[in-house]
C-alpha positions as a printed Julia matrix, in Angstrom:
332×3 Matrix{Float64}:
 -17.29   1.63  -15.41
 -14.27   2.82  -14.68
 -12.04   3.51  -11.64
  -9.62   5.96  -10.38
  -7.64   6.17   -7.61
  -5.7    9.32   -5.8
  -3.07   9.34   -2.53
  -2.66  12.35   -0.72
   0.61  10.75    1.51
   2.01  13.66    4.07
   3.94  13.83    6.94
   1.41  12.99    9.62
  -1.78  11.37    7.07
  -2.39   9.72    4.15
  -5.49   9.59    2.48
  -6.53   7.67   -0.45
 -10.01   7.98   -2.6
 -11.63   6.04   -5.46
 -14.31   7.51   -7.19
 -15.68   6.12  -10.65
 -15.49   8.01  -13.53
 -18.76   9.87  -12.68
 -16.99  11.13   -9.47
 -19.02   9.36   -7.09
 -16.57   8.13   -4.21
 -16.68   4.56   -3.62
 -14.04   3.87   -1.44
 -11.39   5.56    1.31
  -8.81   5.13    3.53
  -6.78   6.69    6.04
  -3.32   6.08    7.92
  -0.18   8.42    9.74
   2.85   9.41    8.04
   3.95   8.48    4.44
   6.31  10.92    4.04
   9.27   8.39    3.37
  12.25  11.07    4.87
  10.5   10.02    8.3
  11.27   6.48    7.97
  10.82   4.86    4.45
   9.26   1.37    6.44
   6.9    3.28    7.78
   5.53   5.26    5.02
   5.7    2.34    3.26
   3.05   0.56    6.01
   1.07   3.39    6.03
   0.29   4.16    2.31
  -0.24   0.0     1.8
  -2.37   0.45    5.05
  -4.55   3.54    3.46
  -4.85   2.15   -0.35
  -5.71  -1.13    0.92
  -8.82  -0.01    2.96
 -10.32   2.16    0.65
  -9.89  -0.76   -2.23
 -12.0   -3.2    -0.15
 -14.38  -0.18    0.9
 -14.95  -0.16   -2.91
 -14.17  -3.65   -3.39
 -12.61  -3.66   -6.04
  -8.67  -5.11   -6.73
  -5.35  -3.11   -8.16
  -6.28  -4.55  -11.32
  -9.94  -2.38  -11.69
  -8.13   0.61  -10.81
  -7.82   2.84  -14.53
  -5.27   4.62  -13.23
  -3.59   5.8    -9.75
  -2.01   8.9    -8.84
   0.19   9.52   -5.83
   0.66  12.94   -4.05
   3.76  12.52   -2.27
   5.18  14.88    0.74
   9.21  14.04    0.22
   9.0   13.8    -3.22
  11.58  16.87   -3.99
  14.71  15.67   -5.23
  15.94  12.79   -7.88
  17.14  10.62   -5.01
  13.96  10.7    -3.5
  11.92   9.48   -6.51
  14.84   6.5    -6.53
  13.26   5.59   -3.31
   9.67   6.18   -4.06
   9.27   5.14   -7.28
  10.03   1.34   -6.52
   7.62   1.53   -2.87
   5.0    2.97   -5.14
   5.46   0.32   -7.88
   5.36  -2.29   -5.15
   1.75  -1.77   -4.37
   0.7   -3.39   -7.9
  -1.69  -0.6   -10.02
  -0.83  -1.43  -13.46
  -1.15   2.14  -14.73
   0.31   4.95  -11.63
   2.36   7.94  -11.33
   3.8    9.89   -8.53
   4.51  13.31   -8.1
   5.3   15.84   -4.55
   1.91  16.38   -2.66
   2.33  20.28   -4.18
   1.12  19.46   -7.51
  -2.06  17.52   -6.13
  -2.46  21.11   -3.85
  -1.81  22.44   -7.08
  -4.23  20.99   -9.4
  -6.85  20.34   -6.67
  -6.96  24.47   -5.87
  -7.07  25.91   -9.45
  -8.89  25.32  -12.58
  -6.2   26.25  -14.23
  -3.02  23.74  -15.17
  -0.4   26.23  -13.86
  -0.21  28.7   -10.49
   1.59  28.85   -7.49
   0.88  26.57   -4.51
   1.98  27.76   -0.9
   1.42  24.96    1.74
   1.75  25.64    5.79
   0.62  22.63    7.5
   2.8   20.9    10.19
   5.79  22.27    8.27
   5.88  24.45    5.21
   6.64  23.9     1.08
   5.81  25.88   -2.23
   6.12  25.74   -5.91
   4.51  26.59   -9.03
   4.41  25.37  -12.68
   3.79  28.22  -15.67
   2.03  28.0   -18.76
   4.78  26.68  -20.47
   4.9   23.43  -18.14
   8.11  25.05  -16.56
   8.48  23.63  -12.9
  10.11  25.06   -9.44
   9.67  24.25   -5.88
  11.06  26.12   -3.23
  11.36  24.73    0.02
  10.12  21.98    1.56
  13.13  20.67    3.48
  13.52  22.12    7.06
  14.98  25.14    9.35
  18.85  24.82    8.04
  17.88  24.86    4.7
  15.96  27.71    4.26
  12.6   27.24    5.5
  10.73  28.71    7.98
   7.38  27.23    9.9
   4.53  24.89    9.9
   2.39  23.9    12.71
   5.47  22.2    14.18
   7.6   25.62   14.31
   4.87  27.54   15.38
   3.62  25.68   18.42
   7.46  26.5    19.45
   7.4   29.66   18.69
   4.8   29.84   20.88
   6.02  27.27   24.12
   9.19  29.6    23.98
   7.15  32.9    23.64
   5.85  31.56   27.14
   9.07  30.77   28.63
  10.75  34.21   27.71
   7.69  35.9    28.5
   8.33  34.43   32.43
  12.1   34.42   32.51
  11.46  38.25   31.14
  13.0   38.23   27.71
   9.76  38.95   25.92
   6.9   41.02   26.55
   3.82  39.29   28.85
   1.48  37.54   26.54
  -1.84  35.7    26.59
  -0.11  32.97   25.18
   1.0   32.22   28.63
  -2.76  31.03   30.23
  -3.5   29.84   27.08
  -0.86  27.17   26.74
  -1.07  26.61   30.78
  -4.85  25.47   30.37
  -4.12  23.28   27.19
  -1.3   21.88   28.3
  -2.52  21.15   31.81
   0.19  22.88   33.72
  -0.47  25.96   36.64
   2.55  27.69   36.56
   5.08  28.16   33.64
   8.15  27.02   36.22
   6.14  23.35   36.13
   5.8   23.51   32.42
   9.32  23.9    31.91
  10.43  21.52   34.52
   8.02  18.73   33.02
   9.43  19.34   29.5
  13.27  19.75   30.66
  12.91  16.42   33.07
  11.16  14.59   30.07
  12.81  15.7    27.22
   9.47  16.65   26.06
   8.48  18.02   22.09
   5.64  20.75   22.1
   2.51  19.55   20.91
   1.67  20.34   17.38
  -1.67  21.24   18.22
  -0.7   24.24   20.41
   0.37  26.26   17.15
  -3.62  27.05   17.13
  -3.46  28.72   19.93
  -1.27  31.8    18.31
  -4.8   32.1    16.29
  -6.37  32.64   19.15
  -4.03  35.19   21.27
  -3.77  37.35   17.9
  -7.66  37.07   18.03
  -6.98  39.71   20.97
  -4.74  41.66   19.57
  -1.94  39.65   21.38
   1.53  41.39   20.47
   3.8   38.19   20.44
   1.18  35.88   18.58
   0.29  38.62   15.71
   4.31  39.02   15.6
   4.72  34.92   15.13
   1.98  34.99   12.8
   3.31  38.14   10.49
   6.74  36.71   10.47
   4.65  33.11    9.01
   3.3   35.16    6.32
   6.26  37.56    5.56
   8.37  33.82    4.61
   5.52  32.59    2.39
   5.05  35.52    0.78
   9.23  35.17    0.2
   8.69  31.69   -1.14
   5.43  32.44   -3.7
   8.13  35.87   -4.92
  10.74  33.45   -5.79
   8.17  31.34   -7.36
   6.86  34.03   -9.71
  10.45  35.41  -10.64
  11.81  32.16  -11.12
   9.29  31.06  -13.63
   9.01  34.26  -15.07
   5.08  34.44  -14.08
   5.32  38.28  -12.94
   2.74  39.59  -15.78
   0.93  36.14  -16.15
  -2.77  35.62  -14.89
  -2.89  32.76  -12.36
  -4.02  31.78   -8.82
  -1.88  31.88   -5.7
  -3.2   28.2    -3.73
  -3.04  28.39    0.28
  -3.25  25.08    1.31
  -2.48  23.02    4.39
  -4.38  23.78    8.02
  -2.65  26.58    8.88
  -3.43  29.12    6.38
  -6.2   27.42    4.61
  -8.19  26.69    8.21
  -6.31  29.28   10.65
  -8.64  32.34   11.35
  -8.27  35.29   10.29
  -6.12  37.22    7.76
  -2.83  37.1    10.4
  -0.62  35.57    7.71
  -2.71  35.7     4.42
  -2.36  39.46    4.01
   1.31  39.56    3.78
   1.36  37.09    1.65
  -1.27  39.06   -0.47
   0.98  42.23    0.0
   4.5   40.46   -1.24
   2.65  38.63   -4.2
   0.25  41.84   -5.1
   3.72  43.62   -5.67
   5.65  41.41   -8.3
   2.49  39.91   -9.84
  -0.79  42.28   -9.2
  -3.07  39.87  -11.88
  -2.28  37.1    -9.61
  -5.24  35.78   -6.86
  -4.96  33.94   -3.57
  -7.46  31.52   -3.34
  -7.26  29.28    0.23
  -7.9   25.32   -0.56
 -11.18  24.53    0.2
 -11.5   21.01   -0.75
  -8.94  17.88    0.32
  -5.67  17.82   -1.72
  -6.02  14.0    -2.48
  -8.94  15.08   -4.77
  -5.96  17.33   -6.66
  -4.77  13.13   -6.79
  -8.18  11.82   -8.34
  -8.42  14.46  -10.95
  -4.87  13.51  -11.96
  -5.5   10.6   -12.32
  -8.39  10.71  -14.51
  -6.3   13.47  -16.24
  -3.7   10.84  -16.51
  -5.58   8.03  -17.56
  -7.0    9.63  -20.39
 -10.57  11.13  -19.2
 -11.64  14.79  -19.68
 -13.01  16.28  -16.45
 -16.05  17.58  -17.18
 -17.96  20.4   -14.79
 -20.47  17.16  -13.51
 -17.07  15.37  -11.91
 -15.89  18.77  -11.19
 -18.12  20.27   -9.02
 -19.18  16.57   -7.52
 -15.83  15.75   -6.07
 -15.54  20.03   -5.23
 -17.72  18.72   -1.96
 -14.94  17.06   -0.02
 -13.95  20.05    1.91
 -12.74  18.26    4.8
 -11.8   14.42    5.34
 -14.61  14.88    7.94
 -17.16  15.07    4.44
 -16.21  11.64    3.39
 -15.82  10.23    6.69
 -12.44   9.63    7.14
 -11.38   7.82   10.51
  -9.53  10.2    12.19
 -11.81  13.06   12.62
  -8.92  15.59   14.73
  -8.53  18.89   13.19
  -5.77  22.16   13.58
């Protein structure tokens, strides 16, 4: 029997699988960040920290593993795979690769080898490969370069919605009492006082909460939310012209928890209206299984095994990291 093994390593998880080759998982493991531009020691930690539980889960050793594939967020530039290349080598497989976590989005979204990937999780990144193996990502790095938000920059859209919505800059909104009750504040004026005294960051999981206001027609929250989908759309349009995909058949893969778990069409529809433009034989599909199973395909892939429609459809299952009972069961 033979074993793979896949990493899904992001900026605030890592996951890792093993499945043998008849897809059947047999081991898994979870840690935080292994996104190495947030502190190379630490991602370092926490993908040894993930790969190493799910191998004695399985128990097997580095050396049983056929082949392992690595999903890496960070992985964007040559200097970065001078860094990662190395820490992933460290760990011991005898047969691994590595590529950015937007290939294993990528390949685990679309039966097809090429297509666009769009990811909006806690921050934001997108690229696509065409049929002739041609490569570009866009994004991925932060605000000053480009990008615009991720969970992260939309739970401050929304804390400073509040604020200008009390100091009377911007329209009243329902984001107010909603970000009151989850943060446990009454008033805004003790909100901002707390965070100004404290030197406070908003909590990530507040950028659900725009879901919910826009879920009542909120005007600020469907605003935040349009302006979310109007910069995606931007990114999967420079995608497609880039690579020259405009009259090409291929899927359009939404993945990360804001647009492939958010409620609601608040952001997928202008991305839909910006790609349906420049490529109308193009679909959006949303993620519905785990990227790091993008990382065990790949690695069978890699290692020489054909994925056939049995392995296909068995690993399709892992929808959530809730499905193969991951530790950390908190969701967006």
């Amino acid at each position: 029997m033979k074993y793979y093994l896949g990493v899904d390593a992001g900026g605030s998880k890592t996951y890792t699988l093993i499945t043998d080759e008849q897809g059947n998982i047999i081991g898994k493991g979870h840690s935080g960040n292994g996104n190495h531009q947030l502190g190379v020691d630490q991602a370092r930690a926490n993908i040894t920290t993930s790969v190493e539980m799910a191998l004695q889960q399985a128990n097997l050793t580095r050396s049983d593993i056929e082949f392992a594939f690595f999903g890496l967020a960070g992985a964007d530039r040559p200097i970065d795979y001078t860094i990662l290349r190395p820490l992933i080598g460290e760990l011991g497989f005898p047969q691994h690769e590595i590529d950015c976590d937007t290939m294993i989005a990528l390949r685990a979204g679309t039966a097809q080898p090429y297509g666009v990937v769009l990811i909006c999780g806690s921050g934001t990144n997108s690229a696509g490969k065409n049929q002739h193996g041609q490569f570009y990502q866009c994004g991925g790095f932060n605000y000053q370069f480009g990008d615009f938000g991720g969970g992260g920059t939309l739970a401050v859209e929304a804390f400073r919605s509040v604020i200008r919505a009390w100091d009377g800059r911007e329209t009243p909104t329902l984001l107010t009492n909603l970000l009151l009750e989850a943060l446990g504040f009454s008033t805004v004026k003790d909100m901002f006082d707390d965070f100004m005294d404290n030197n406070k960051s908003v909590p990530l999981h507040t950028a659900k909460l725009l879901f919910q206001a826009a879920h009542q027609d909120d005007e600020v929250a469907l605003r935040i939310l349009r302006i979310q989908g109007e910069e995606l759309g931007k990114a999967a349009t420079a995608i497609i012209k880039r690579l020259n995909m405009e009259q090409e058949s291929f899927n359009v893969v939404l993945a990360g928890s804001v647009i492939a778990r958010g409620e609601g069409a608040y952001i997928q529809a202008y991305i839909e209206q910006a790609v349906s433009e420049i490529a109308p034989n193009a679909a959006l599909v949303k993620l519905n299984v785990e990227p790091v199973v993008g990382a065990v395909w790949l690695a069978m892939e890699a290692g020489g095994k054909a994925l056939s429609a049995e392995v296909y459809e068995k690993l399709k299952t892992v929808s959530d990291y809730q499905s193969i009972q991951l530790l950390d069961k908190t969701r967006m």
